[in-house]
JSON list of N, CA and C in Angstrom, two decimals:
[
{"chain": "H", "resi": 157, "resn": "UNK", "atom": "N", "xyz": [-71.97, -31.71, -70.04]},
{"chain": "H", "resi": 157, "resn": "UNK", "atom": "CA", "xyz": [-70.82, -31.16, -68.67]},
{"chain": "H", "resi": 157, "resn": "UNK", "atom": "C", "xyz": [-71.77, -30.08, -68.39]},
{"chain": "H", "resi": 158, "resn": "UNK", "atom": "N", "xyz": [-72.56, -29.30, -68.79]},
{"chain": "H", "resi": 158, "resn": "UNK", "atom": "CA", "xyz": [-73.77, -28.72, -67.77]},
{"chain": "H", "resi": 158, "resn": "UNK", "atom": "C", "xyz": [-74.65, -29.14, -66.65]},
{"chain": "H", "resi": 159, "resn": "UNK", "atom": "N", "xyz": [-75.02, -30.05, -67.85]},
{"chain": "H", "resi": 159, "resn": "UNK", "atom": "CA", "xyz": [-76.17, -31.16, -66.95]},
{"chain": "H", "resi": 159, "resn": "UNK", "atom": "C", "xyz": [-75.94, -31.48, -65.62]},
{"chain": "H", "resi": 160, "resn": "UNK", "atom": "N", "xyz": [-74.11, -31.89, -65.30]},
{"chain": "H", "resi": 160, "resn": "UNK", "atom": "CA", "xyz": [-73.46, -32.50, -64.28]},
{"chain": "H", "resi": 160, "resn": "UNK", "atom": "C", "xyz": [-73.47, -31.56, -63.79]},
{"chain": "H", "resi": 161, "resn": "UNK", "atom": "N", "xyz": [-72.96, -30.48, -63.69]},
{"chain": "H", "resi": 161, "resn": "UNK", "atom": "CA", "xyz": [-73.11, -29.31, -62.81]},
{"chain": "H", "resi": 161, "resn": "UNK", "atom": "C", "xyz": [-74.43, -28.88, -62.24]},
{"chain": "H", "resi": 162, "resn": "UNK", "atom": "N", "xyz": [-75.15, -28.89, -62.84]},
{"chain": "H", "resi": 162, "resn": "UNK", "atom": "CA", "xyz": [-76.33, -28.73, -62.24]},
{"chain": "H", "resi": 162, "resn": "UNK", "atom": "C", "xyz": [-76.99, -29.75, -61.01]},
{"chain": "H", "resi": 163, "resn": "UNK", "atom": "N", "xyz": [-77.10, -31.20, -61.75]},
{"chain": "H", "resi": 163, "resn": "UNK", "atom": "CA", "xyz": [-76.72, -32.07, -60.88]},
{"chain": "H", "resi": 163, "resn": "UNK", "atom": "C", "xyz": [-76.31, -32.17, -59.76]},
{"chain": "H", "resi": 164, "resn": "UNK", "atom": "N", "xyz": [-74.78, -32.28, -60.06]},
{"chain": "H", "resi": 164, "resn": "UNK", "atom": "CA", "xyz": [-74.23, -31.57, -58.61]},
{"chain": "H", "resi": 164, "resn": "UNK", "atom": "C", "xyz": [-74.67, -30.25, -57.54]},
{"chain": "H", "resi": 165, "resn": "UNK", "atom": "N", "xyz": [-75.09, -29.61, -58.33]},
{"chain": "H", "resi": 165, "resn": "UNK", "atom": "CA", "xyz": [-75.43, -28.35, -57.31]},
{"chain": "H", "resi": 165, "resn": "UNK", "atom": "C", "xyz": [-76.79, -28.62, -56.68]},
{"chain": "H", "resi": 166, "resn": "UNK", "atom": "N", "xyz": [-77.90, -29.47, -57.25]},
{"chain": "H", "resi": 166, "resn": "UNK", "atom": "CA", "xyz": [-78.65, -29.70, -56.81]},
{"chain": "H", "resi": 166, "resn": "UNK", "atom": "C", "xyz": [-78.34, -30.81, -55.66]},
{"chain": "H", "resi": 167, "resn": "UNK", "atom": "N", "xyz": [-77.34, -31.68, -55.61]},
{"chain": "H", "resi": 167, "resn": "UNK", "atom": "CA", "xyz": [-77.10, -32.76, -54.98]},
{"chain": "H", "resi": 167, "resn": "UNK", "atom": "C", "xyz": [-77.07, -31.82, -53.47]},
{"chain": "H", "resi": 168, "resn": "UNK", "atom": "N", "xyz": [-75.87, -31.00, -53.86]},
{"chain": "H", "resi": 168, "resn": "UNK", "atom": "CA", "xyz": [-75.57, -30.51, -52.59]},
{"chain": "H", "resi": 168, "resn": "UNK", "atom": "C", "xyz": [-76.72, -29.60, -51.62]},
{"chain": "H", "resi": 169, "resn": "UNK", "atom": "N", "xyz": [-78.05, -28.92, -52.50]},
{"chain": "H", "resi": 169, "resn": "UNK", "atom": "CA", "xyz": [-78.83, -28.32, -51.97]},
{"chain": "H", "resi": 169, "resn": "UNK", "atom": "C", "xyz": [-79.62, -29.63, -51.08]},
{"chain": "H", "resi": 170, "resn": "UNK", "atom": "N", "xyz": [-79.51, -30.26, -51.49]},
{"chain": "H", "resi": 170, "resn": "UNK", "atom": "CA", "xyz": [-80.39, -31.30, -51.36]},
{"chain": "H", "resi": 170, "resn": "UNK", "atom": "C", "xyz": [-80.08, -31.69, -50.08]},
{"chain": "H", "resi": 171, "resn": "UNK", "atom": "N", "xyz": [-78.92, -32.33, -50.54]},
{"chain": "H", "resi": 171, "resn": "UNK", "atom": "CA", "xyz": [-78.10, -32.99, -49.11]},
{"chain": "H", "resi": 171, "resn": "UNK", "atom": "C", "xyz": [-77.70, -31.39, -48.01]},
{"chain": "H", "resi": 172, "resn": "UNK", "atom": "N", "xyz": [-77.95, -30.45, -48.30]},
{"chain": "H", "resi": 172, "resn": "UNK", "atom": "CA", "xyz": [-77.86, -29.34, -47.33]},
{"chain": "H", "resi": 172, "resn": "UNK", "atom": "C", "xyz": [-79.06, -29.44, -46.53]},
{"chain": "H", "resi": 173, "resn": "UNK", "atom": "N", "xyz": [-80.02, -29.48, -47.24]},
{"chain": "H", "resi": 173, "resn": "UNK", "atom": "CA", "xyz": [-82.19, -29.07, -46.47]},
{"chain": "H", "resi": 173, "resn": "UNK", "atom": "C", "xyz": [-82.14, -30.11, -45.56]},
{"chain": "H", "resi": 174, "resn": "UNK", "atom": "N", "xyz": [-81.16, -31.50, -46.07]},
{"chain": "H", "resi": 174, "resn": "UNK", "atom": "CA", "xyz": [-81.56, -32.49, -45.42]},
{"chain": "H", "resi": 174, "resn": "UNK", "atom": "C", "xyz": [-81.39, -32.69, -44.24]},
{"chain": "H", "resi": 175, "resn": "UNK", "atom": "N", "xyz": [-80.08, -32.37, -44.19]},
{"chain": "H", "resi": 175, "resn": "UNK", "atom": "CA", "xyz": [-78.80, -31.45, -43.19]},
{"chain": "H", "resi": 175, "resn": "UNK", "atom": "C", "xyz": [-79.42, -30.95, -42.12]},
{"chain": "H", "resi": 176, "resn": "UNK", "atom": "N", "xyz": [-80.35, -29.75, -42.31]},
{"chain": "H", "resi": 176, "resn": "UNK", "atom": "CA", "xyz": [-80.48, -28.49, -41.52]},
{"chain": "H", "resi": 176, "resn": "UNK", "atom": "C", "xyz": [-81.67, -29.36, -41.12]},
{"chain": "H", "resi": 177, "resn": "UNK", "atom": "N", "xyz": [-83.00, -29.81, -42.42]},
{"chain": "H", "resi": 177, "resn": "UNK", "atom": "CA", "xyz": [-84.04, -30.78, -41.60]},
{"chain": "H", "resi": 177, "resn": "UNK", "atom": "C", "xyz": [-83.34, -31.11, -40.64]},
{"chain": "H", "resi": 178, "resn": "UNK", "atom": "N", "xyz": [-82.42, -32.06, -40.45]},
{"chain": "H", "resi": 178, "resn": "UNK", "atom": "CA", "xyz": [-81.95, -33.73, -39.38]},
{"chain": "H", "resi": 178, "resn": "UNK", "atom": "C", "xyz": [-81.90, -32.81, -37.95]},
{"chain": "H", "resi": 179, "resn": "UNK", "atom": "N", "xyz": [-80.93, -31.26, -38.01]},
{"chain": "H", "resi": 179, "resn": "UNK", "atom": "CA", "xyz": [-80.82, -30.66, -37.30]},
{"chain": "H", "resi": 179, "resn": "UNK", "atom": "C", "xyz": [-82.13, -30.35, -36.31]},
{"chain": "H", "resi": 180, "resn": "UNK", "atom": "N", "xyz": [-82.95, -29.28, -37.23]},
{"chain": "H", "resi": 180, "resn": "UNK", "atom": "CA", "xyz": [-84.27, -29.20, -36.57]},
{"chain": "H", "resi": 180, "resn": "UNK", "atom": "C", "xyz": [-84.86, -30.38, -35.86]},
{"chain": "H", "resi": 181, "resn": "UNK", "atom": "N", "xyz": [-85.24, -31.26, -36.18]},
{"chain": "H", "resi": 181, "resn": "UNK", "atom": "CA", "xyz": [-85.50, -31.81, -35.85]},
{"chain": "H", "resi": 181, "resn": "UNK", "atom": "C", "xyz": [-85.55, -32.45, -33.78]},
{"chain": "H", "resi": 182, "resn": "UNK", "atom": "N", "xyz": [-83.79, -31.90, -33.63]},
{"chain": "H", "resi": 182, "resn": "UNK", "atom": "CA", "xyz": [-83.02, -32.22, -32.31]},
{"chain": "H", "resi": 182, "resn": "UNK", "atom": "C", "xyz": [-84.25, -31.35, -31.84]},
{"chain": "H", "resi": 183, "resn": "UNK", "atom": "N", "xyz": [-84.55, -31.29, -30.35]},
{"chain": "H", "resi": 183, "resn": "UNK", "atom": "CA", "xyz": [-85.44, -30.53, -30.01]},
{"chain": "H", "resi": 183, "resn": "UNK", "atom": "C", "xyz": [-84.70, -29.78, -29.08]},
{"chain": "H", "resi": 184, "resn": "UNK", "atom": "N", "xyz": [-83.58, -30.23, -28.78]},
{"chain": "H", "resi": 184, "resn": "UNK", "atom": "CA", "xyz": [-82.54, -29.73, -27.78]},
{"chain": "H", "resi": 184, "resn": "UNK", "atom": "C", "xyz": [-82.19, -28.59, -29.03]},
{"chain": "H", "resi": 185, "resn": "UNK", "atom": "N", "xyz": [-81.80, -28.75, -30.09]},
{"chain": "H", "resi": 185, "resn": "UNK", "atom": "CA", "xyz": [-81.72, -27.23, -30.83]},
{"chain": "H", "resi": 185, "resn": "UNK", "atom": "C", "xyz": [-82.78, -26.34, -31.37]},
{"chain": "H", "resi": 186, "resn": "UNK", "atom": "N", "xyz": [-84.08, -27.25, -31.30]},
{"chain": "H", "resi": 186, "resn": "UNK", "atom": "CA", "xyz": [-85.04, -25.93, -31.53]},
{"chain": "H", "resi": 186, "resn": "UNK", "atom": "C", "xyz": [-85.14, -24.91, -30.66]},
{"chain": "H", "resi": 187, "resn": "UNK", "atom": "N", "xyz": [-84.99, -25.32, -29.11]},
{"chain": "H", "resi": 187, "resn": "UNK", "atom": "CA", "xyz": [-85.16, -24.78, -27.59]},
{"chain": "H", "resi": 187, "resn": "UNK", "atom": "C", "xyz": [-84.16, -23.99, -27.85]},
{"chain": "H", "resi": 188, "resn": "UNK", "atom": "N", "xyz": [-83.20, -24.55, -28.07]},
{"chain": "H", "resi": 188, "resn": "UNK", "atom": "CA", "xyz": [-81.89, -23.24, -27.95]},
{"chain": "H", "resi": 188, "resn": "UNK", "atom": "C", "xyz": [-82.15, -22.52, -28.90]},
{"chain": "H", "resi": 189, "resn": "UNK", "atom": "N", "xyz": [-82.42, -22.19, -29.78]},
{"chain": "H", "resi": 189, "resn": "UNK", "atom": "CA", "xyz": [-82.61, -21.53, -31.20]},
{"chain": "H", "resi": 189, "resn": "UNK", "atom": "C", "xyz": [-84.07, -20.38, -30.69]},
{"chain": "H", "resi": 190, "resn": "UNK", "atom": "N", "xyz": [-84.82, -21.02, -30.19]},
{"chain": "H", "resi": 190, "resn": "UNK", "atom": "CA", "xyz": [-86.25, -20.41, -29.88]},
{"chain": "H", "resi": 190, "resn": "UNK", "atom": "C", "xyz": [-85.75, -19.36, -28.13]},
{"chain": "H", "resi": 191, "resn": "UNK", "atom": "N", "xyz": [-84.46, -20.25, -27.73]},
{"chain": "H", "resi": 191, "resn": "UNK", "atom": "CA", "xyz": [-84.22, -19.41, -26.17]},
{"chain": "H", "resi": 191, "resn": "UNK", "atom": "C", "xyz": [-83.04, -18.14, -26.67]},
{"chain": "H", "resi": 192, "resn": "UNK", "atom": "N", "xyz": [-82.60, -18.32, -27.68]},
{"chain": "H", "resi": 192, "resn": "UNK", "atom": "CA", "xyz": [-81.40, -17.30, -28.32]},
{"chain": "H", "resi": 192, "resn": "UNK", "atom": "C", "xyz": [-82.49, -16.30, -28.43]},
{"chain": "H", "resi": 193, "resn": "UNK", "atom": "N", "xyz": [-83.44, -16.72, -29.70]},
{"chain": "H", "resi": 193, "resn": "UNK", "atom": "CA", "xyz": [-84.48, -15.50, -29.83]},
{"chain": "H", "resi": 193, "resn": "UNK", "atom": "C", "xyz": [-84.85, -14.23, -29.17]},
{"chain": "H", "resi": 194, "resn": "UNK", "atom": "N", "xyz": [-85.46, -15.38, -27.67]},
{"chain": "H", "resi": 194, "resn": "UNK", "atom": "CA", "xyz": [-86.20, -14.10, -26.53]},
{"chain": "H", "resi": 194, "resn": "UNK", "atom": "C", "xyz": [-85.17, -13.08, -26.08]},
{"chain": "H", "resi": 195, "resn": "UNK", "atom": "N", "xyz": [-84.04, -14.22, -25.85]},
{"chain": "H", "resi": 195, "resn": "UNK", "atom": "CA", "xyz": [-83.28, -13.38, -25.43]},
{"chain": "H", "resi": 195, "resn": "UNK", "atom": "C", "xyz": [-82.78, -12.16, -26.61]},
{"chain": "H", "resi": 196, "resn": "UNK", "atom": "N", "xyz": [-82.75, -12.15, -27.59]},
{"chain": "H", "resi": 196, "resn": "UNK", "atom": "CA", "xyz": [-82.49, -11.00, -28.75]},
{"chain": "H", "resi": 196, "resn": "UNK", "atom": "C", "xyz": [-83.23, -10.50, -28.33]},
{"chain": "H", "resi": 197, "resn": "UNK", "atom": "N", "xyz": [-84.79, -10.72, -28.82]},
{"chain": "H", "resi": 197, "resn": "UNK", "atom": "CA", "xyz": [-85.60, -10.14, -28.54]},
{"chain": "H", "resi": 197, "resn": "UNK", "atom": "C", "xyz": [-85.83, -8.94, -27.61]},
{"chain": "H", "resi": 198, "resn": "UNK", "atom": "N", "xyz": [-85.96, -9.70, -26.08]},
{"chain": "H", "resi": 198, "resn": "UNK", "atom": "CA", "xyz": [-85.97, -9.18, -24.77]},
{"chain": "H", "resi": 198, "resn": "UNK", "atom": "C", "xyz": [-84.79, -8.41, -24.16]},
{"chain": "H", "resi": 199, "resn": "UNK", "atom": "N", "xyz": [-84.10, -8.55, -24.98]},
{"chain": "H", "resi": 199, "resn": "UNK", "atom": "CA", "xyz": [-82.53, -7.48, -25.09]},
{"chain": "H", "resi": 199, "resn": "UNK", "atom": "C", "xyz": [-82.89, -6.00, -25.73]},
{"chain": "H", "resi": 200, "resn": "UNK", "atom": "N", "xyz": [-83.55, -6.53, -27.25]},
{"chain": "H", "resi": 200, "resn": "UNK", "atom": "CA", "xyz": [-83.58, -5.41, -28.05]},
{"chain": "H", "resi": 200, "resn": "UNK", "atom": "C", "xyz": [-85.15, -4.13, -27.35]},
{"chain": "H", "resi": 201, "resn": "UNK", "atom": "N", "xyz": [-85.75, -5.19, -26.69]},
{"chain": "H", "resi": 201, "resn": "UNK", "atom": "CA", "xyz": [-86.87, -4.43, -26.16]},
{"chain": "H", "resi": 201, "resn": "UNK", "atom": "C", "xyz": [-86.16, -3.44, -24.96]},
{"chain": "H", "resi": 202, "resn": "UNK", "atom": "N", "xyz": [-85.76, -4.22, -24.21]},
{"chain": "H", "resi": 202, "resn": "UNK", "atom": "CA", "xyz": [-84.92, -3.23, -22.74]},
{"chain": "H", "resi": 202, "resn": "UNK", "atom": "C", "xyz": [-84.16, -2.07, -23.73]},
{"chain": "H", "resi": 203, "resn": "UNK", "atom": "N", "xyz": [-83.33, -1.68, -24.61]},
{"chain": "H", "resi": 203, "resn": "UNK", "atom": "CA", "xyz": [-82.21, -1.24, -25.53]},
{"chain": "H", "resi": 203, "resn": "UNK", "atom": "C", "xyz": [-83.48, -0.11, -26.07]},
{"chain": "H", "resi": 204, "resn": "UNK", "atom": "N", "xyz": [-84.42, -0.11, -26.60]},
{"chain": "H", "resi": 204, "resn": "UNK", "atom": "CA", "xyz": [-85.30, 0.61, -26.85]},
{"chain": "H", "resi": 204, "resn": "UNK", "atom": "C", "xyz": [-85.79, 1.23, -25.62]},
{"chain": "H", "resi": 205, "resn": "UNK", "atom": "N", "xyz": [-86.04, 1.06, -24.52]},
{"chain": "H", "resi": 205, "resn": "UNK", "atom": "CA", "xyz": [-86.85, 1.40, -23.42]},
{"chain": "H", "resi": 205, "resn": "UNK", "atom": "C", "xyz": [-85.98, 2.37, -22.61]},
{"chain": "H", "resi": 206, "resn": "UNK", "atom": "N", "xyz": [-83.99, 2.04, -22.90]},
{"chain": "H", "resi": 206, "resn": "UNK", "atom": "CA", "xyz": [-83.58, 3.18, -22.34]},
{"chain": "H", "resi": 206, "resn": "UNK", "atom": "C", "xyz": [-83.22, 3.99, -22.68]},
{"chain": "H", "resi": 207, "resn": "UNK", "atom": "N", "xyz": [-83.04, 3.82, -24.24]},
{"chain": "H", "resi": 207, "resn": "UNK", "atom": "CA", "xyz": [-82.76, 5.25, -24.92]},
{"chain": "H", "resi": 207, "resn": "UNK", "atom": "C", "xyz": [-83.85, 6.01, -25.18]}
]
């Protein structure tokens, strides 16, 4: 029974990882993440300068 549970967990992790990799292979998604990161970084620096 424990082996079945372990197998299910590994299966789930594998599917999740492949799903994320599929998402990352989409150029639009990568660009959106990079833009969001840059925006947050700029806002952080702006607030740091302001205070």
